[in-house]
Coordinates of C-alpha atoms in Angstrom, one line a residue:
M1 CA -102.8 -95.6 134.9
G2 CA -104.3 -92.1 135.4
E3 CA -102.6 -88.8 135.1
L4 CA -102.4 -88.5 138.9
G5 CA -100.6 -91.8 139.2
K6 CA -98.0 -90.7 136.6
K7 CA -97.4 -87.4 138.5
L8 CA -96.9 -89.3 141.7
G9 CA -94.5 -91.7 140.0
L10 CA -96.6 -94.9 140.3
D11 CA -95.7 -95.8 136.7
E12 CA -92.1 -96.3 137.9
L13 CA -93.2 -99.2 140.0
S14 CA -94.9 -101.0 137.2
G15 CA -92.9 -100.0 134.1
G16 CA -89.4 -99.7 135.6
A17 CA -89.5 -102.0 138.6
A18 CA -86.0 -103.4 137.9
G19 CA -84.5 -99.9 137.7
I20 CA -86.1 -98.6 140.9
S21 CA -85.2 -101.7 142.8
K22 CA -81.6 -101.3 141.9
A23 CA -81.7 -97.6 142.9
L24 CA -83.3 -98.5 146.3
L25 CA -80.6 -101.1 146.9
A26 CA -77.9 -98.6 146.1
E27 CA -79.4 -96.1 148.6
F28 CA -79.7 -98.9 151.2
I29 CA -76.0 -99.9 150.8
G30 CA -74.9 -96.3 150.7
N31 CA -76.5 -95.4 154.0
L32 CA -75.3 -98.7 155.6
L33 CA -71.7 -97.8 154.7
L34 CA -72.2 -94.2 155.9
N35 CA -73.3 -95.2 159.3
L36 CA -70.8 -98.0 159.7
F37 CA -67.8 -95.8 158.8
G38 CA -68.9 -92.4 160.0
C39 CA -70.4 -93.4 163.3
G40 CA -67.6 -95.9 163.8
A41 CA -65.2 -93.0 163.8
C42 CA -67.1 -91.5 166.8
I43 CA -66.1 -94.5 168.9
N44 CA -62.8 -94.5 170.8
V45 CA -62.0 -98.1 171.2
T46 CA -58.7 -97.4 173.0
Q47 CA -59.8 -94.9 175.6
G48 CA -63.4 -96.1 176.1
A49 CA -66.9 -94.9 175.9
D50 CA -66.3 -91.7 178.0
A51 CA -63.6 -90.4 175.7
A52 CA -64.5 -87.4 173.6
P53 CA -64.5 -88.0 169.8
N54 CA -61.8 -86.6 167.7
I55 CA -63.7 -84.0 165.6
V56 CA -61.2 -84.0 162.7
L57 CA -61.3 -87.8 162.5
V58 CA -65.1 -87.8 162.6
A59 CA -65.3 -85.0 159.9
L60 CA -62.9 -86.8 157.6
A61 CA -64.7 -90.2 158.1
F62 CA -68.1 -88.8 157.1
G63 CA -66.7 -86.7 154.3
L64 CA -64.6 -89.4 152.8
A65 CA -67.5 -91.9 153.2
V66 CA -69.8 -89.6 151.3
F67 CA -67.2 -89.0 148.6
A68 CA -66.7 -92.7 148.1
I69 CA -70.4 -93.6 148.2
V70 CA -71.6 -90.9 145.8
S71 CA -68.8 -91.9 143.4
A72 CA -69.9 -95.5 143.5
I73 CA -73.7 -95.2 143.2
G74 CA -74.3 -91.8 141.7
H75 CA -75.0 -93.3 138.3
V76 CA -77.5 -95.8 139.8
S77 CA -79.7 -93.8 142.1
G78 CA -78.3 -90.2 142.0
G79 CA -76.4 -90.9 145.2
H80 CA -78.7 -89.1 147.5
V81 CA -78.0 -91.1 150.7
N82 CA -79.8 -88.4 152.6
P83 CA -83.5 -87.7 153.1
A84 CA -82.7 -84.0 153.0
V85 CA -81.3 -84.3 149.5
T86 CA -84.2 -86.5 148.4
A87 CA -86.7 -84.0 149.8
G88 CA -85.0 -81.1 147.9
M89 CA -85.0 -83.1 144.6
A90 CA -88.7 -84.0 145.1
A91 CA -89.7 -80.4 145.9
T92 CA -88.1 -79.2 142.6
G93 CA -89.5 -82.0 140.5
K94 CA -86.2 -83.8 139.9
I95 CA -87.7 -87.0 141.2
K96 CA -91.3 -88.1 141.7
P97 CA -93.0 -88.3 145.1
V98 CA -93.3 -92.1 145.2
R99 CA -89.6 -92.6 144.4
G100 CA -88.8 -90.0 147.0
V101 CA -90.7 -91.8 149.7
L102 CA -89.1 -95.2 148.8
Y103 CA -85.7 -93.6 148.8
V104 CA -86.2 -92.3 152.4
I105 CA -87.4 -95.7 153.6
A106 CA -84.3 -97.4 152.0
Q107 CA -82.0 -94.8 153.4
C108 CA -83.3 -95.2 157.0
A109 CA -83.2 -99.0 156.7
G110 CA -79.7 -98.9 155.4
A111 CA -78.6 -96.5 158.2
A112 CA -80.2 -98.8 160.8
A113 CA -78.4 -101.8 159.3
G114 CA -75.1 -99.9 159.4
S115 CA -75.5 -98.9 163.0
G116 CA -76.5 -102.5 163.8
L117 CA -73.4 -103.9 162.2
L118 CA -71.3 -101.3 164.1
K119 CA -72.9 -102.4 167.4
A120 CA -72.1 -106.0 166.5
F121 CA -68.5 -105.2 165.8
T122 CA -67.9 -103.0 168.9
P123 CA -67.3 -104.3 172.4
D124 CA -70.1 -103.2 174.8
T125 CA -67.5 -101.6 177.1
V126 CA -66.6 -99.0 174.6
A127 CA -69.7 -98.7 172.4
G128 CA -71.3 -95.9 174.2
K129 CA -74.1 -94.4 172.2
L130 CA -72.7 -95.6 168.8
G131 CA -72.3 -92.1 167.4
T132 CA -75.8 -91.0 168.2
T133 CA -76.3 -87.3 167.5
G134 CA -77.3 -85.1 170.4
L135 CA -77.4 -81.4 171.3
G136 CA -74.3 -80.0 172.9
K137 CA -74.2 -78.5 176.4
N138 CA -76.6 -75.5 176.7
V139 CA -77.6 -75.8 173.1
T140 CA -81.4 -75.3 172.9
Q141 CA -83.7 -77.2 170.5
L142 CA -84.3 -74.0 168.5
Q143 CA -80.6 -73.4 168.2
G144 CA -80.1 -77.0 167.2
F145 CA -82.8 -76.7 164.6
G146 CA -81.2 -73.6 163.2
I147 CA -77.8 -75.2 162.9
E148 CA -79.2 -78.3 161.2
F149 CA -81.3 -76.2 158.9
F150 CA -78.1 -74.3 157.9
L151 CA -76.1 -77.5 157.4
G152 CA -78.9 -79.1 155.3
F153 CA -79.2 -75.8 153.3
V154 CA -75.5 -75.6 152.4
L155 CA -75.3 -79.3 151.6
V156 CA -78.3 -79.4 149.2
F157 CA -77.2 -76.0 147.6
V158 CA -73.9 -77.5 146.8
V159 CA -75.5 -80.7 145.5
C160 CA -77.8 -78.6 143.2
G161 CA -74.8 -76.6 141.9
V162 CA -72.5 -79.5 141.1
C163 CA -75.3 -81.6 139.6
D164 CA -76.9 -78.8 137.5
A165 CA -77.8 -80.3 134.1
N166 CA -76.6 -77.2 132.4
K167 CA -73.1 -77.5 133.9
P168 CA -72.0 -80.9 132.7
D169 CA -68.4 -80.2 133.3
S170 CA -69.0 -79.9 137.1
K171 CA -70.4 -83.5 137.4
A172 CA -66.9 -85.0 137.5
T173 CA -66.0 -83.2 140.7
A174 CA -69.5 -83.6 142.3
P175 CA -68.6 -86.4 144.7
L176 CA -65.5 -84.5 145.9
A177 CA -67.5 -81.2 146.4
I178 CA -70.3 -83.0 148.3
G179 CA -67.8 -84.9 150.5
L180 CA -65.9 -81.7 151.3
T181 CA -69.2 -80.0 152.2
V182 CA -70.0 -82.8 154.7
T183 CA -66.5 -82.6 156.1
L184 CA -66.8 -78.8 156.7
G185 CA -70.3 -79.2 158.2
H186 CA -68.9 -81.7 160.8
L187 CA -65.9 -79.5 161.6
L188 CA -68.3 -76.7 162.4
A189 CA -71.1 -78.4 164.2
V190 CA -70.1 -81.6 165.9
D191 CA -69.9 -79.8 169.3
Y192 CA -73.3 -78.1 168.7
T193 CA -75.6 -80.9 167.4
G194 CA -73.3 -83.8 166.4
S195 CA -73.6 -82.5 162.9
A196 CA -76.2 -84.9 161.5
M197 CA -76.8 -83.1 158.2
N198 CA -78.7 -86.3 157.4
P199 CA -81.9 -87.5 159.1
A200 CA -81.3 -91.1 158.1
R201 CA -77.9 -91.1 159.7
S202 CA -79.4 -89.9 163.0
F203 CA -82.3 -92.3 162.7
G204 CA -80.1 -95.4 162.3
S205 CA -77.9 -94.6 165.3
A206 CA -80.9 -93.5 167.5
L207 CA -82.8 -96.7 166.7
V208 CA -79.9 -99.1 167.6
A209 CA -78.9 -97.1 170.7
S210 CA -82.5 -96.5 171.7
D211 CA -81.8 -92.8 172.2
W212 CA -84.4 -90.5 170.7
S213 CA -83.5 -87.3 172.5
D214 CA -84.4 -84.2 170.5
H215 CA -84.7 -86.5 167.4
W216 CA -87.2 -84.2 165.7
V217 CA -84.4 -81.6 165.3
Y218 CA -82.5 -83.9 163.0
W219 CA -85.4 -84.4 160.7
A220 CA -87.0 -81.0 160.6
G221 CA -83.8 -79.0 160.4
P222 CA -82.0 -80.7 157.4
V223 CA -85.2 -81.4 155.5
A224 CA -86.4 -77.8 155.7
G225 CA -83.0 -76.5 154.9
G226 CA -82.6 -78.9 151.9
V227 CA -86.0 -78.0 150.5
A228 CA -85.3 -74.3 150.8
A229 CA -81.9 -74.6 149.2
A230 CA -83.2 -76.6 146.3
L231 CA -86.0 -74.2 145.6
L232 CA -83.7 -71.2 145.8
Y233 CA -81.1 -72.7 143.5
V234 CA -83.6 -73.8 140.9
H235 CA -85.5 -70.5 140.8
G236 CA -82.5 -68.2 141.3
F237 CA -79.2 -69.7 140.5
S238 CA -79.6 -72.4 137.9
A239 CA -77.1 -72.2 135.0
P240 CA -78.7 -71.0 131.8
P241 CA -79.1 -73.5 129.0
S242 CA -76.1 -74.0 126.8
E243 CA -76.4 -71.8 123.6
V244 CA -73.5 -73.3 121.7
P245 CA -74.6 -73.2 118.0
S246 CA -74.9 -76.4 116.2
P247 CA -72.1 -76.8 113.6
R248 CA -72.9 -75.8 110.0
Y249 CA -71.4 -77.8 107.2
R250 CA -71.0 -76.6 103.6
P251 CA -71.5 -79.6 101.3
V252 CA -68.7 -80.2 98.8
A253 CA -71.2 -80.3 96.0
G254 CA -74.2 -78.3 97.1
D255 CA -76.5 -78.5 94.1
E256 CA -77.2 -80.5 90.9
K257 CA -75.1 -78.2 88.7
E258 CA -72.0 -78.6 90.9
L259 CA -72.4 -82.4 90.8
K260 CA -72.6 -82.4 87.0
R261 CA -69.5 -80.1 86.7
L262 CA -67.5 -82.5 88.9
D263 CA -68.8 -85.5 86.9
G264 CA -67.6 -83.8 83.7
K265 CA -64.1 -83.2 85.0
N266 CA -63.9 -86.8 86.1
D267 CA -64.9 -87.9 82.5
D268 CA -62.2 -85.7 80.9
M269 CA -59.5 -87.1 83.2
A270 CA -60.6 -90.6 82.2

Protein backbone atom coordinates (compact mmCIF):
# COMPACT_ATOMS: atom_id res chain seq x y z
CA MET A 1 0.00 0.00 0.00
CA GLY A 2 1.36 3.40 -0.97
CA GLU A 3 2.17 6.31 1.29
CA LEU A 4 -1.03 8.11 0.26
CA GLY A 5 -3.13 5.11 1.22
CA LYS A 6 -1.55 5.03 4.66
CA LYS A 7 -2.16 8.74 5.19
CA LEU A 8 -5.80 8.31 4.24
CA GLY A 9 -6.12 5.32 6.53
CA LEU A 10 -6.73 2.60 3.96
CA ASP A 11 -4.34 0.36 5.87
CA GLU A 12 -6.88 0.24 8.71
CA LEU A 13 -9.33 -1.52 6.40
CA SER A 14 -6.93 -4.32 5.54
CA GLY A 15 -4.74 -4.62 8.60
CA GLY A 16 -7.27 -3.90 11.32
CA ALA A 17 -10.63 -4.81 9.83
CA ALA A 18 -11.86 -6.41 13.04
CA GLY A 19 -10.99 -3.36 15.12
CA ILE A 20 -12.59 -0.82 12.82
CA SER A 21 -15.70 -2.98 12.40
CA LYS A 22 -16.18 -3.03 16.15
CA ALA A 23 -15.69 0.74 16.30
CA LEU A 24 -18.24 1.33 13.54
CA LEU A 25 -20.76 -0.90 15.29
CA ALA A 26 -20.19 1.03 18.52
CA GLU A 27 -20.84 4.35 16.76
CA PHE A 28 -23.97 2.90 15.14
CA ILE A 29 -25.37 1.68 18.46
CA GLY A 30 -24.42 4.91 20.22
CA ASN A 31 -26.33 7.08 17.76
CA LEU A 32 -29.26 4.67 17.74
CA LEU A 33 -29.61 5.07 21.50
CA LEU A 34 -29.09 8.82 21.33
CA ASN A 35 -31.96 9.36 18.90
CA LEU A 36 -34.20 6.84 20.60
CA PHE A 37 -33.89 8.36 24.07
CA GLY A 38 -33.18 11.98 23.21
CA CYS A 39 -35.78 12.45 20.51
CA GLY A 40 -38.18 10.30 22.52
CA ALA A 41 -38.08 12.92 25.27
CA CYS A 42 -39.32 15.48 22.73
CA ILE A 43 -42.63 13.61 22.36
CA ASN A 44 -45.46 14.27 24.81
CA VAL A 45 -47.49 11.07 24.74
CA THR A 46 -49.97 12.34 27.34
CA GLN A 47 -50.83 15.74 25.83
CA GLY A 48 -50.38 14.92 22.16
CA ALA A 49 -48.39 16.09 19.16
CA ASP A 50 -49.26 19.78 19.59
CA ALA A 51 -47.87 20.02 23.12
CA ALA A 52 -44.64 21.96 23.56
CA PRO A 53 -41.70 19.83 24.69
CA ASN A 54 -40.38 20.17 28.21
CA ILE A 55 -36.99 21.82 27.64
CA VAL A 56 -35.46 20.61 30.89
CA LEU A 57 -36.60 17.05 30.21
CA VAL A 58 -35.19 17.15 26.67
CA ALA A 59 -31.88 18.62 27.85
CA LEU A 60 -31.48 15.99 30.56
CA ALA A 61 -32.42 13.17 28.20
CA PHE A 62 -29.81 14.12 25.60
CA GLY A 63 -27.15 14.90 28.20
CA LEU A 64 -27.65 11.70 30.18
CA ALA A 65 -27.78 9.67 26.98
CA VAL A 66 -24.44 11.08 25.84
CA PHE A 67 -22.95 10.49 29.28
CA ALA A 68 -24.03 6.84 29.26
CA ILE A 69 -23.04 6.20 25.64
CA VAL A 70 -19.57 7.73 25.89
CA SER A 71 -18.98 5.81 29.11
CA ALA A 72 -19.98 2.57 27.39
CA ILE A 73 -18.18 2.82 24.05
CA GLY A 74 -15.42 5.35 24.59
CA HIS A 75 -12.78 2.62 24.81
CA VAL A 76 -14.01 1.03 21.57
CA SER A 77 -14.38 3.91 19.11
CA GLY A 78 -13.52 7.02 21.08
CA GLY A 79 -17.21 7.64 21.69
CA HIS A 80 -17.63 10.31 19.02
CA VAL A 81 -21.34 9.67 18.28
CA ASN A 82 -21.33 12.99 16.43
CA PRO A 83 -19.99 13.96 12.97
CA ALA A 84 -18.90 17.33 14.38
CA VAL A 85 -16.61 15.57 16.85
CA THR A 86 -15.35 13.22 14.15
CA ALA A 87 -14.64 16.15 11.81
CA GLY A 88 -12.68 17.91 14.54
CA MET A 89 -10.62 14.82 15.27
CA ALA A 90 -9.92 14.28 11.56
CA ALA A 91 -8.94 17.92 11.04
CA THR A 92 -6.31 17.66 13.77
CA GLY A 93 -4.98 14.27 12.70
CA LYS A 94 -6.38 12.33 15.66
CA ILE A 95 -8.09 9.94 13.24
CA LYS A 96 -7.46 9.27 9.57
CA PRO A 97 -9.86 10.45 6.82
CA VAL A 98 -11.16 7.00 5.84
CA ARG A 99 -12.04 6.15 9.43
CA GLY A 100 -13.68 9.56 9.77
CA VAL A 101 -15.90 9.05 6.72
CA LEU A 102 -16.90 5.57 7.89
CA TYR A 103 -17.69 6.91 11.36
CA VAL A 104 -20.03 9.54 9.91
CA ILE A 105 -21.83 6.93 7.81
CA ALA A 106 -22.25 4.68 10.85
CA GLN A 107 -23.43 7.60 12.98
CA CYS A 108 -26.08 8.65 10.45
CA ALA A 109 -27.26 5.07 9.96
CA GLY A 110 -27.53 4.57 13.71
CA ALA A 111 -29.43 7.81 14.19
CA ALA A 112 -31.87 6.85 11.43
CA ALA A 113 -32.36 3.43 13.03
CA GLY A 114 -33.01 5.05 16.41
CA SER A 115 -35.59 7.42 14.97
CA GLY A 116 -37.13 4.51 13.08
CA LEU A 117 -37.53 2.55 16.30
CA LEU A 118 -38.99 5.61 17.99
CA LYS A 119 -41.58 5.93 15.23
CA ALA A 120 -42.47 2.25 15.57
CA PHE A 121 -42.90 2.62 19.34
CA THR A 122 -44.98 5.82 19.21
CA PRO A 123 -48.70 6.10 18.37
CA ASP A 124 -49.24 8.10 15.17
CA THR A 125 -51.62 10.45 16.97
CA VAL A 126 -48.86 11.80 19.23
CA ALA A 127 -45.71 11.20 17.17
CA GLY A 128 -45.64 14.64 15.58
CA LYS A 129 -42.26 15.25 13.93
CA LEU A 130 -40.42 12.74 16.13
CA GLY A 131 -38.14 15.37 17.61
CA THR A 132 -36.99 16.79 14.28
CA THR A 133 -34.87 19.91 14.72
CA GLY A 134 -36.17 23.14 13.26
CA LEU A 135 -35.56 26.87 13.51
CA GLY A 136 -37.62 28.74 16.07
CA LYS A 137 -40.09 31.48 15.27
CA ASN A 138 -38.41 34.40 13.47
CA VAL A 139 -34.98 32.74 13.71
CA THR A 140 -33.18 33.18 10.38
CA GLN A 141 -31.00 30.56 8.74
CA LEU A 142 -27.92 32.70 9.37
CA GLN A 143 -28.80 33.00 13.05
CA GLY A 144 -29.44 29.28 13.20
CA PHE A 145 -26.07 28.60 11.62
CA GLY A 146 -24.39 30.87 14.16
CA ILE A 147 -26.06 29.15 17.11
CA GLU A 148 -25.22 25.67 15.86
CA PHE A 149 -21.65 26.79 15.12
CA PHE A 150 -21.34 27.99 18.70
CA LEU A 151 -22.83 24.79 20.11
CA GLY A 152 -20.53 22.61 18.02
CA PHE A 153 -17.54 24.75 18.97
CA VAL A 154 -18.18 24.50 22.70
CA LEU A 155 -18.86 20.78 22.57
CA VAL A 156 -15.71 19.87 20.64
CA PHE A 157 -13.59 22.28 22.69
CA VAL A 158 -14.69 20.45 25.84
CA VAL A 159 -14.08 17.07 24.17
CA CYS A 160 -10.54 18.12 23.26
CA GLY A 161 -9.89 19.39 26.77
CA VAL A 162 -11.06 16.33 28.69
CA CYS A 163 -9.48 13.90 26.22
CA ASP A 164 -6.09 15.64 26.01
CA ALA A 165 -3.43 12.92 26.02
CA ASN A 166 -1.27 15.07 28.29
CA LYS A 167 -4.06 15.30 30.90
CA PRO A 168 -4.67 11.63 31.73
CA ASP A 169 -6.37 12.48 35.03
CA SER A 170 -9.24 14.22 33.23
CA LYS A 171 -10.26 11.18 31.20
CA ALA A 172 -12.17 9.64 34.09
CA THR A 173 -14.58 12.57 34.11
CA ALA A 174 -14.74 12.97 30.32
CA PRO A 175 -18.18 11.33 29.80
CA LEU A 176 -19.71 13.48 32.54
CA ALA A 177 -18.19 16.71 31.22
CA ILE A 178 -19.32 15.96 27.67
CA GLY A 179 -22.82 15.01 28.81
CA LEU A 180 -23.16 18.20 30.86
CA THR A 181 -22.04 20.26 27.87
CA VAL A 182 -24.78 18.68 25.76
CA THR A 183 -27.30 19.41 28.52
CA LEU A 184 -26.26 23.07 28.71
CA GLY A 185 -26.44 23.42 24.94
CA HIS A 186 -30.02 22.16 24.92
CA LEU A 187 -31.07 24.40 27.81
CA LEU A 188 -29.81 27.37 25.81
CA ALA A 189 -30.84 26.60 22.27
CA VAL A 190 -33.89 24.31 22.07
CA ASP A 191 -36.16 27.28 21.37
CA TYR A 192 -33.75 28.70 18.78
CA THR A 193 -32.78 25.72 16.62
CA GLY A 194 -33.88 22.60 18.47
CA SER A 195 -30.25 22.41 19.66
CA ALA A 196 -28.96 19.71 17.36
CA MET A 197 -25.26 20.01 18.21
CA ASN A 198 -25.03 16.82 16.16
CA PRO A 199 -25.67 16.50 12.40
CA ALA A 200 -26.38 12.76 12.65
CA ARG A 201 -29.06 13.36 15.29
CA SER A 202 -30.80 15.83 12.95
CA PHE A 203 -30.34 13.57 9.94
CA GLY A 204 -31.96 10.57 11.60
CA SER A 205 -35.10 12.37 12.70
CA ALA A 206 -35.37 14.34 9.43
CA LEU A 207 -35.12 11.15 7.38
CA VAL A 208 -37.81 9.28 9.29
CA ALA A 209 -40.12 12.31 9.53
CA SER A 210 -39.41 13.37 5.90
CA ASP A 211 -38.78 16.94 7.03
CA TRP A 212 -35.64 18.52 5.57
CA SER A 213 -36.42 22.14 6.43
CA ASP A 214 -33.20 24.17 6.86
CA HIS A 215 -31.31 20.90 7.16
CA TRP A 216 -28.03 22.36 5.90
CA VAL A 217 -27.85 24.49 9.06
CA TYR A 218 -27.50 21.37 11.19
CA TRP A 219 -24.55 20.10 9.19
CA ALA A 220 -22.67 23.27 8.36
CA GLY A 221 -22.97 24.86 11.80
CA PRO A 222 -21.79 22.08 14.16
CA VAL A 223 -19.16 20.72 11.75
CA ALA A 224 -17.60 24.14 11.13
CA GLY A 225 -17.69 24.91 14.85
CA GLY A 226 -16.21 21.54 15.73
CA VAL A 227 -13.32 21.87 13.30
CA ALA A 228 -12.58 25.42 14.47
CA ALA A 229 -12.61 24.34 18.13
CA ALA A 230 -10.34 21.35 17.55
CA LEU A 231 -7.79 23.41 15.62
CA LEU A 232 -7.84 26.18 18.21
CA TYR A 233 -7.39 23.78 21.11
CA VAL A 234 -4.60 21.76 19.52
CA HIS A 235 -2.62 24.81 18.44
CA GLY A 236 -3.35 27.09 21.37
CA PHE A 237 -4.53 25.28 24.46
CA SER A 238 -3.06 21.76 24.49
CA ALA A 239 -1.55 20.73 27.80
CA PRO A 240 2.26 20.56 27.69
CA PRO A 241 3.86 17.11 27.76
CA SER A 242 4.45 15.75 31.23
CA GLU A 243 7.98 16.46 32.44
CA VAL A 244 8.02 14.18 35.47
CA PRO A 245 11.60 12.90 35.73
CA SER A 246 12.10 9.18 35.56
CA PRO A 247 13.06 7.72 38.96
CA ARG A 248 16.78 7.22 39.55
CA TYR A 249 17.85 4.21 41.54
CA ARG A 250 21.19 3.88 43.34
CA PRO A 251 22.29 0.25 43.19
CA VAL A 252 23.08 -1.39 46.51
CA ALA A 253 26.42 -2.51 45.12
CA GLY A 254 27.38 -0.21 42.34
CA ASP A 255 30.73 -1.59 41.23
CA GLU A 256 32.94 -4.62 41.34
CA LYS A 257 34.88 -3.49 44.44
CA GLU A 258 31.70 -3.05 46.45
CA LEU A 259 30.51 -6.49 45.45
CA LYS A 260 33.82 -8.05 46.54
CA ARG A 261 33.69 -6.19 49.87
CA LEU A 262 30.23 -7.55 50.57
CA ASP A 263 31.32 -11.05 49.58
CA GLY A 264 34.22 -10.80 52.03
CA LYS A 265 31.93 -9.86 54.89
CA ASN A 266 29.67 -12.76 54.12
CA ASP A 267 32.68 -15.15 54.20
CA ASP A 268 33.79 -13.82 57.62
CA MET A 269 30.32 -14.29 59.05
CA ALA A 270 30.29 -17.85 57.80
